[in-house]
CSV table of C-alpha atoms in Angstrom, one decimal:
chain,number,residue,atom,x,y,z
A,509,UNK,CA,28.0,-15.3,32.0
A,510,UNK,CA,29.2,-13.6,28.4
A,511,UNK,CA,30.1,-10.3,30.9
A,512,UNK,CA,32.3,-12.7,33.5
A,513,UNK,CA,33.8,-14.1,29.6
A,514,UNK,CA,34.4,-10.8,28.6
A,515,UNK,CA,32.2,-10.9,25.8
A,516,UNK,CA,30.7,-7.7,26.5
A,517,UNK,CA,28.9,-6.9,23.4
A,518,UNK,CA,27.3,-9.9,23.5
A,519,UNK,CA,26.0,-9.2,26.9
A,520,UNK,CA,25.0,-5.5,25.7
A,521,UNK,CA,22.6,-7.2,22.7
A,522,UNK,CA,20.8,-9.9,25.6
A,523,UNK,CA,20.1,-6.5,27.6
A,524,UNK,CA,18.6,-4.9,25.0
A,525,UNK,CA,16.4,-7.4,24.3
A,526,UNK,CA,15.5,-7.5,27.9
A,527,UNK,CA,14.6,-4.1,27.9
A,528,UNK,CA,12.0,-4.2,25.2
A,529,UNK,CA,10.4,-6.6,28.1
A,530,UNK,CA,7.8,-5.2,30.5
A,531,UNK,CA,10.1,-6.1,33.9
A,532,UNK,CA,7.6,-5.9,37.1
A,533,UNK,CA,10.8,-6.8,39.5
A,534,UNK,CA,12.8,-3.5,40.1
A,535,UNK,CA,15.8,-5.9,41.5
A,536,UNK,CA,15.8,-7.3,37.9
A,537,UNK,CA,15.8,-3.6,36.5
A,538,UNK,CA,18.6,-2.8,38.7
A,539,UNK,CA,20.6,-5.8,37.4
A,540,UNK,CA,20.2,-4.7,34.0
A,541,UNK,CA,21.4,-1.5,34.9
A,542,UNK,CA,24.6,-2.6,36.5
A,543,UNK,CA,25.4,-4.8,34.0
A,544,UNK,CA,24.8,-2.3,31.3
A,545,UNK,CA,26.8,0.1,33.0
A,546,UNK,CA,29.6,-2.4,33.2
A,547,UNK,CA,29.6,-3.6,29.6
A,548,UNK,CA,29.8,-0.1,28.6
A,549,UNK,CA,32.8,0.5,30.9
A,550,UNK,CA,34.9,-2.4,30.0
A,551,UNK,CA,34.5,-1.8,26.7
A,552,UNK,CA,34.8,1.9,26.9
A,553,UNK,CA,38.4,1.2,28.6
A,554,UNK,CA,39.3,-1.2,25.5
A,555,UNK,CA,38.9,1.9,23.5
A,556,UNK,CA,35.6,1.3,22.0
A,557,UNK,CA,32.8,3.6,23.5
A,558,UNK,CA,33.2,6.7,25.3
A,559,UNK,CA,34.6,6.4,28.8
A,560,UNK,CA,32.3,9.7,29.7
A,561,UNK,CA,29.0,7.7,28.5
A,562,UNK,CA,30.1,4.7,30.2
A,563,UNK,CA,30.7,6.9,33.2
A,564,UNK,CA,27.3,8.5,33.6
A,565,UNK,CA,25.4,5.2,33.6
A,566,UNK,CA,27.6,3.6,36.7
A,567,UNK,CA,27.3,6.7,38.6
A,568,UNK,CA,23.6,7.1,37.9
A,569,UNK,CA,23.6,3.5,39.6
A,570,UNK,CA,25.8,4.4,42.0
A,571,UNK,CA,23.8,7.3,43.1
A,572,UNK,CA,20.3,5.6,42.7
A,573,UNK,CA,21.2,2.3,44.3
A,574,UNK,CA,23.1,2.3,47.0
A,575,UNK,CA,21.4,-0.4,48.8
A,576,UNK,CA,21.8,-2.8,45.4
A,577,UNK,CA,24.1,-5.7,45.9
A,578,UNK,CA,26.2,-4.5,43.1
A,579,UNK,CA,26.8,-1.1,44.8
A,580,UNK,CA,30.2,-1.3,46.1
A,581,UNK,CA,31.1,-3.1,42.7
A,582,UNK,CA,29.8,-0.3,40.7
A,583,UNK,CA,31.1,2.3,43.0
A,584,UNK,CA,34.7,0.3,42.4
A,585,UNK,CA,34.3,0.4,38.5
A,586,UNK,CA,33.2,4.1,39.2
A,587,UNK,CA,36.4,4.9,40.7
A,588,UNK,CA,38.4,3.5,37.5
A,589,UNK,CA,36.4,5.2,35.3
A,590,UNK,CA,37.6,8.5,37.0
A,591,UNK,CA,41.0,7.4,36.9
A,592,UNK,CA,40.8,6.7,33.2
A,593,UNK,CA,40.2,10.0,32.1
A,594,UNK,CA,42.5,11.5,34.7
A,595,UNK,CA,39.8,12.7,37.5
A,596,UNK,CA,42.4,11.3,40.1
A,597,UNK,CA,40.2,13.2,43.4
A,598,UNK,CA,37.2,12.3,41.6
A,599,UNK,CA,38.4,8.4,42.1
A,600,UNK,CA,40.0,8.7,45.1
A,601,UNK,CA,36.4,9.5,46.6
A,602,UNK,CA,35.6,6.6,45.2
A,603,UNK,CA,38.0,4.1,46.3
A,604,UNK,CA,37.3,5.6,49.9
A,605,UNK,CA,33.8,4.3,49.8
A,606,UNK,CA,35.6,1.1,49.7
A,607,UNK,CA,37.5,1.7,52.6
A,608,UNK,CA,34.8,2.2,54.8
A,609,UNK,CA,33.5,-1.2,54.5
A,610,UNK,CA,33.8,-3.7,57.6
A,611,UNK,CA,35.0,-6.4,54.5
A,612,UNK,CA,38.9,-6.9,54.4
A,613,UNK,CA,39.1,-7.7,50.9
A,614,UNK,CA,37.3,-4.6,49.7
A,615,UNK,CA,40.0,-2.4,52.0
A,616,UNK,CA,42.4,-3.5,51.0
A,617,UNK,CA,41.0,-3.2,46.9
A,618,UNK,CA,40.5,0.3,47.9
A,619,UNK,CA,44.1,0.6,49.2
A,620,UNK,CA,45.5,-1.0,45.8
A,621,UNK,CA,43.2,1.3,43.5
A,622,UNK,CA,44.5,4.2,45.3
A,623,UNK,CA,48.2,2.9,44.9
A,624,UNK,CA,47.7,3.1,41.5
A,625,UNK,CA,46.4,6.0,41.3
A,626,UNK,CA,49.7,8.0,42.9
A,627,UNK,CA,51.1,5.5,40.5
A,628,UNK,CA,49.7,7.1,37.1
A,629,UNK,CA,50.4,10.3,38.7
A,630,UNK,CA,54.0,10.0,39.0
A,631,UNK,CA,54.6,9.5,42.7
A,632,UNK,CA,56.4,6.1,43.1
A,633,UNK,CA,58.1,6.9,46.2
A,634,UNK,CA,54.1,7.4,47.8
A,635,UNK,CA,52.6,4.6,46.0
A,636,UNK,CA,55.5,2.0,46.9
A,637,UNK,CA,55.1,2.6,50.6
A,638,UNK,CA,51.1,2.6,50.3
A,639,UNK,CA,51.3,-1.1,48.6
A,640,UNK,CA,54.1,-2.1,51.4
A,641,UNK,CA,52.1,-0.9,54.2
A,642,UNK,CA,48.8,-2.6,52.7
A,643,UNK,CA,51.5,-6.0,52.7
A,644,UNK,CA,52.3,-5.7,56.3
A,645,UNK,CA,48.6,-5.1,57.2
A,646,UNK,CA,47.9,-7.8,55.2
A,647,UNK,CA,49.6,-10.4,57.2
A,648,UNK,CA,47.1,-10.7,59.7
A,649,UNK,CA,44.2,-11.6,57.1
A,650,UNK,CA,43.4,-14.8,55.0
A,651,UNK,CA,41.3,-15.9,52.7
A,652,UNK,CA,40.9,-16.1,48.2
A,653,UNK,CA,39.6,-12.5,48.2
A,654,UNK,CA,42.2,-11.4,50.3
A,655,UNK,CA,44.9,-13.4,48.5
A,656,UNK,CA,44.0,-11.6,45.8
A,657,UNK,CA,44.3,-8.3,46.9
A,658,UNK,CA,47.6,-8.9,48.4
A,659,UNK,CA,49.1,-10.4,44.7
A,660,UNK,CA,47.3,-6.9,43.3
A,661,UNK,CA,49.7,-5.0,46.0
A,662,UNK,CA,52.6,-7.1,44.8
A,663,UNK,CA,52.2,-6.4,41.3
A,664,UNK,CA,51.7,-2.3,42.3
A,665,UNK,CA,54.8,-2.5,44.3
A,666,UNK,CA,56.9,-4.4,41.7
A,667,UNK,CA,55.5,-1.6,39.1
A,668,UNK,CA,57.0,1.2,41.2
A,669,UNK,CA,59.9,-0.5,41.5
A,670,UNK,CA,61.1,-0.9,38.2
A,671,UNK,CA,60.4,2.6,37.6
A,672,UNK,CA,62.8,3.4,40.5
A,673,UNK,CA,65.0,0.9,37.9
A,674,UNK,CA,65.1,-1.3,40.6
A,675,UNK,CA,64.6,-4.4,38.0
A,676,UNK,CA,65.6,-7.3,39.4
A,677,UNK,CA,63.6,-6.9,42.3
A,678,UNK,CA,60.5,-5.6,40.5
A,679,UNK,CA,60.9,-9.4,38.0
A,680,UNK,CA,61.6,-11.0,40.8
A,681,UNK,CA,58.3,-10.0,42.8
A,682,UNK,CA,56.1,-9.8,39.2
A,683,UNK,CA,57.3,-13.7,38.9
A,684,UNK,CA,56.5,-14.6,42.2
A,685,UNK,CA,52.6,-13.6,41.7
A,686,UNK,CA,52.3,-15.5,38.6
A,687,UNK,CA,53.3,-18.5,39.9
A,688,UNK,CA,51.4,-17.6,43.0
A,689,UNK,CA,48.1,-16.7,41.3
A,690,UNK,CA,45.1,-18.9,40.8
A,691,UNK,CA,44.9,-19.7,37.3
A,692,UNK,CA,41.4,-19.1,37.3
A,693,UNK,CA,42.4,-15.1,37.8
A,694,UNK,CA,42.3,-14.0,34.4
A,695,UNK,CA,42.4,-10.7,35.1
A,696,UNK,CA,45.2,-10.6,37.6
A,697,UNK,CA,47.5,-13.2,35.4
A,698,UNK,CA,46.7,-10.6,32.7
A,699,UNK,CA,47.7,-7.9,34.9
A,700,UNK,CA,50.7,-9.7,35.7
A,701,UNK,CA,52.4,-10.5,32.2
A,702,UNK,CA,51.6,-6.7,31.6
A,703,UNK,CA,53.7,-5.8,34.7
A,704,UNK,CA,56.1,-8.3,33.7
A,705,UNK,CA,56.5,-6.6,30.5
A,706,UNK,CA,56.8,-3.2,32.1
A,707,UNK,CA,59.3,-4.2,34.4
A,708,UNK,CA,61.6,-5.7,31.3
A,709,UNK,CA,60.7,-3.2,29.0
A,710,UNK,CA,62.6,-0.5,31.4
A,711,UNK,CA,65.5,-2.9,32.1
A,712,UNK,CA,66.1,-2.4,28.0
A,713,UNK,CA,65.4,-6.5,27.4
A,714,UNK,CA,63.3,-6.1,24.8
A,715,UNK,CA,63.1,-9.7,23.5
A,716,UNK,CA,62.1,-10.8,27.1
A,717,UNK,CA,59.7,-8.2,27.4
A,718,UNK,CA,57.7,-9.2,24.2
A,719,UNK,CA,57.4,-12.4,25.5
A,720,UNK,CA,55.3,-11.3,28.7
A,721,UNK,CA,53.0,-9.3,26.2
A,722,UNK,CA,52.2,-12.5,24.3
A,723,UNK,CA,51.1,-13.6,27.0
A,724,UNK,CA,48.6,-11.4,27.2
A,725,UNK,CA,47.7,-10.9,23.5
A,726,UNK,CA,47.5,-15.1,23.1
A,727,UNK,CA,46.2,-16.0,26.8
A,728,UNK,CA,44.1,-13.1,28.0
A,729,UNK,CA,42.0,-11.4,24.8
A,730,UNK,CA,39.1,-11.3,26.4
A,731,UNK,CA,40.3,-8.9,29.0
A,732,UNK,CA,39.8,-5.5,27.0
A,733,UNK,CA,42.0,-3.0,29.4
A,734,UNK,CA,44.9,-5.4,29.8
A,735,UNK,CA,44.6,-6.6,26.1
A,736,UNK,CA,44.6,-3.2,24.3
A,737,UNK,CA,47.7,-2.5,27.1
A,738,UNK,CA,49.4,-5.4,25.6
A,739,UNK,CA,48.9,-4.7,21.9
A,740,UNK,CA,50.1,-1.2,22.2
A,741,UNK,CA,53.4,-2.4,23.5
A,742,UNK,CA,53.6,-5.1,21.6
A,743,UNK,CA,53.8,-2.6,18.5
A,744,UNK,CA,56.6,-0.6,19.6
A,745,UNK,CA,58.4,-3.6,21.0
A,746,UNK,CA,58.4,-5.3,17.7
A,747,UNK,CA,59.1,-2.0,15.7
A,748,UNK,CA,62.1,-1.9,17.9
A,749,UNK,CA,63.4,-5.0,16.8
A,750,UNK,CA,62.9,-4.5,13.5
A,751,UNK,CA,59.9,-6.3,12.8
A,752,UNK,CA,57.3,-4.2,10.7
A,753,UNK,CA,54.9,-6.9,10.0
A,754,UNK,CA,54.2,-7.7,13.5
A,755,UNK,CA,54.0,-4.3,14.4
A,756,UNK,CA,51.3,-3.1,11.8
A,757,UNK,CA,49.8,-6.7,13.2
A,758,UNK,CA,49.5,-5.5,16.7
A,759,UNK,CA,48.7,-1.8,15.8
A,760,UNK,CA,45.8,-3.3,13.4
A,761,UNK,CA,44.2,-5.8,16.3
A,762,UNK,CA,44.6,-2.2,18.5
A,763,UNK,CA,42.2,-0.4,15.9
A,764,UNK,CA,39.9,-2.9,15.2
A,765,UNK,CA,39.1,-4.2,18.7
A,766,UNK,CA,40.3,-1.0,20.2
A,767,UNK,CA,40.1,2.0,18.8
A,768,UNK,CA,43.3,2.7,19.0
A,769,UNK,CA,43.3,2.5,22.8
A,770,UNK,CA,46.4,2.2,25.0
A,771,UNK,CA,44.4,0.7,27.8
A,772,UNK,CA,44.3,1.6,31.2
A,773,UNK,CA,47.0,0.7,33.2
């Protein structure tokens, strides 16, 4: 429950009291090891903790469990990890496993993950048509999980699209999903409002653009990635404007909480 809040250190001090337990169920040992391995990621991608560390204890779980129901889970958060520090084949392995699934919803996560990753590399023109084929394929499926995905897509393809400068469009779609969205998703309204801000931010409306990081910052804190992404533009966006105050605000919140961190987006 504190890791689904995202109060990960929290969740860190309850597992080390459960280790100092003698544990005679390995399916509860495994459990702890998953959920170590993702409080250590998610707060290793809000800046605080090493992304490396976090990185060796999903893929020891990864490569000691791969019959644990948190194995295609880890192998996901695996495959982020990679993409974090740049390891873009190292991921794309990753996101694979996905793929080969029989479950729609985790294709089609693979499919967005490896949008984005042609995405931080540069290559709009490949990652917009990856997220519009995964749009078209999924027409024929249904469900909340895949739902989800698709929204993921839209946000990916609206991404690419502003950095074409194709701005209107990009808003246009970015809006669409948040009105679309469950409001439940914290993560993907999160992910949203960040796009948002992306997509105004390289149409030169500042002013608007602040607003869809506040979003974040006020709405979505305890969602480390998107939350350090939001603060970091949040400080240049208010320098830009000439507002100091706010800016050391947002750069301050970015150290503390952060370390400094840009997020991962």
């Amino acid at each position: 429950t504190m890791a689904a809040n995202g109060r990960y250190r929290d969740a860190v001090a309850v597992l080390d009291e459960l280790e100092q337990e003698e544990i005679q169920n390995p399916r509860i040992s495994e459990d702890i090891e998953y959920y170590r391995g993702l409080c250590q990621a998610r707060l290793a991608q809000g800046g605080s903790g090493s992304l490396g560390d976090a990185g060796k204890t999903v893929r020891a779980f990864v490569q000691n469990h791969p019959n644990n129901y948190h194995y295609y889970a880890a192998v996901e958060l695996l495959g982020e990890l990679f993409a974090a520090v740049e390891a873009y084949d190292l991921a794309l392995q990753q996101y694979e496993k996905l793929n080969e699934t029989p479950w729609p919803d985790f294709k089609m996560r693979s499919a967005v993950a490896k949008g984005r990753v042609l995405q931080r590399q540069g290559q709009h023109d490949q990652a917009l048509a990856a997220f519009v084929q995964l749009l078209e394929l999924a027409q024929s499926q249904s469900g909340p999980l895949v739902d989800r995905e698709r929204l993921s897509a839209q946000l990916g393809k609206a991404a690419c699209l502003a950095d074409m400068e194709k701005f209107d469009e990009a808003v246009e779609i970015v809006e669409g999903v948040v009105a679309g969205a469950d409001p439940e998703e914290a993560t993907l309204h999160a992910r949203a409002y960040n796009t948002l801000g992306h997509c105004l931010k390289k149409a030169d409306r500042t002013r608007e653009a602040l607003l869809a990081y506040l979003h974040v910052d006020l709405l979505y804190p305890t969602e480390p990635a998107e939350h350090a992404e939001a603060l970091k533009n949040l400080a240049e966006l208010w320098a830009a404007i000439d507002q100091p105050e706010r800016a050391a605000q947002a750069l301050d919140v970015l150290s503390s909480r952060y370390g400094g961190a840009s997020g991962t987006n």
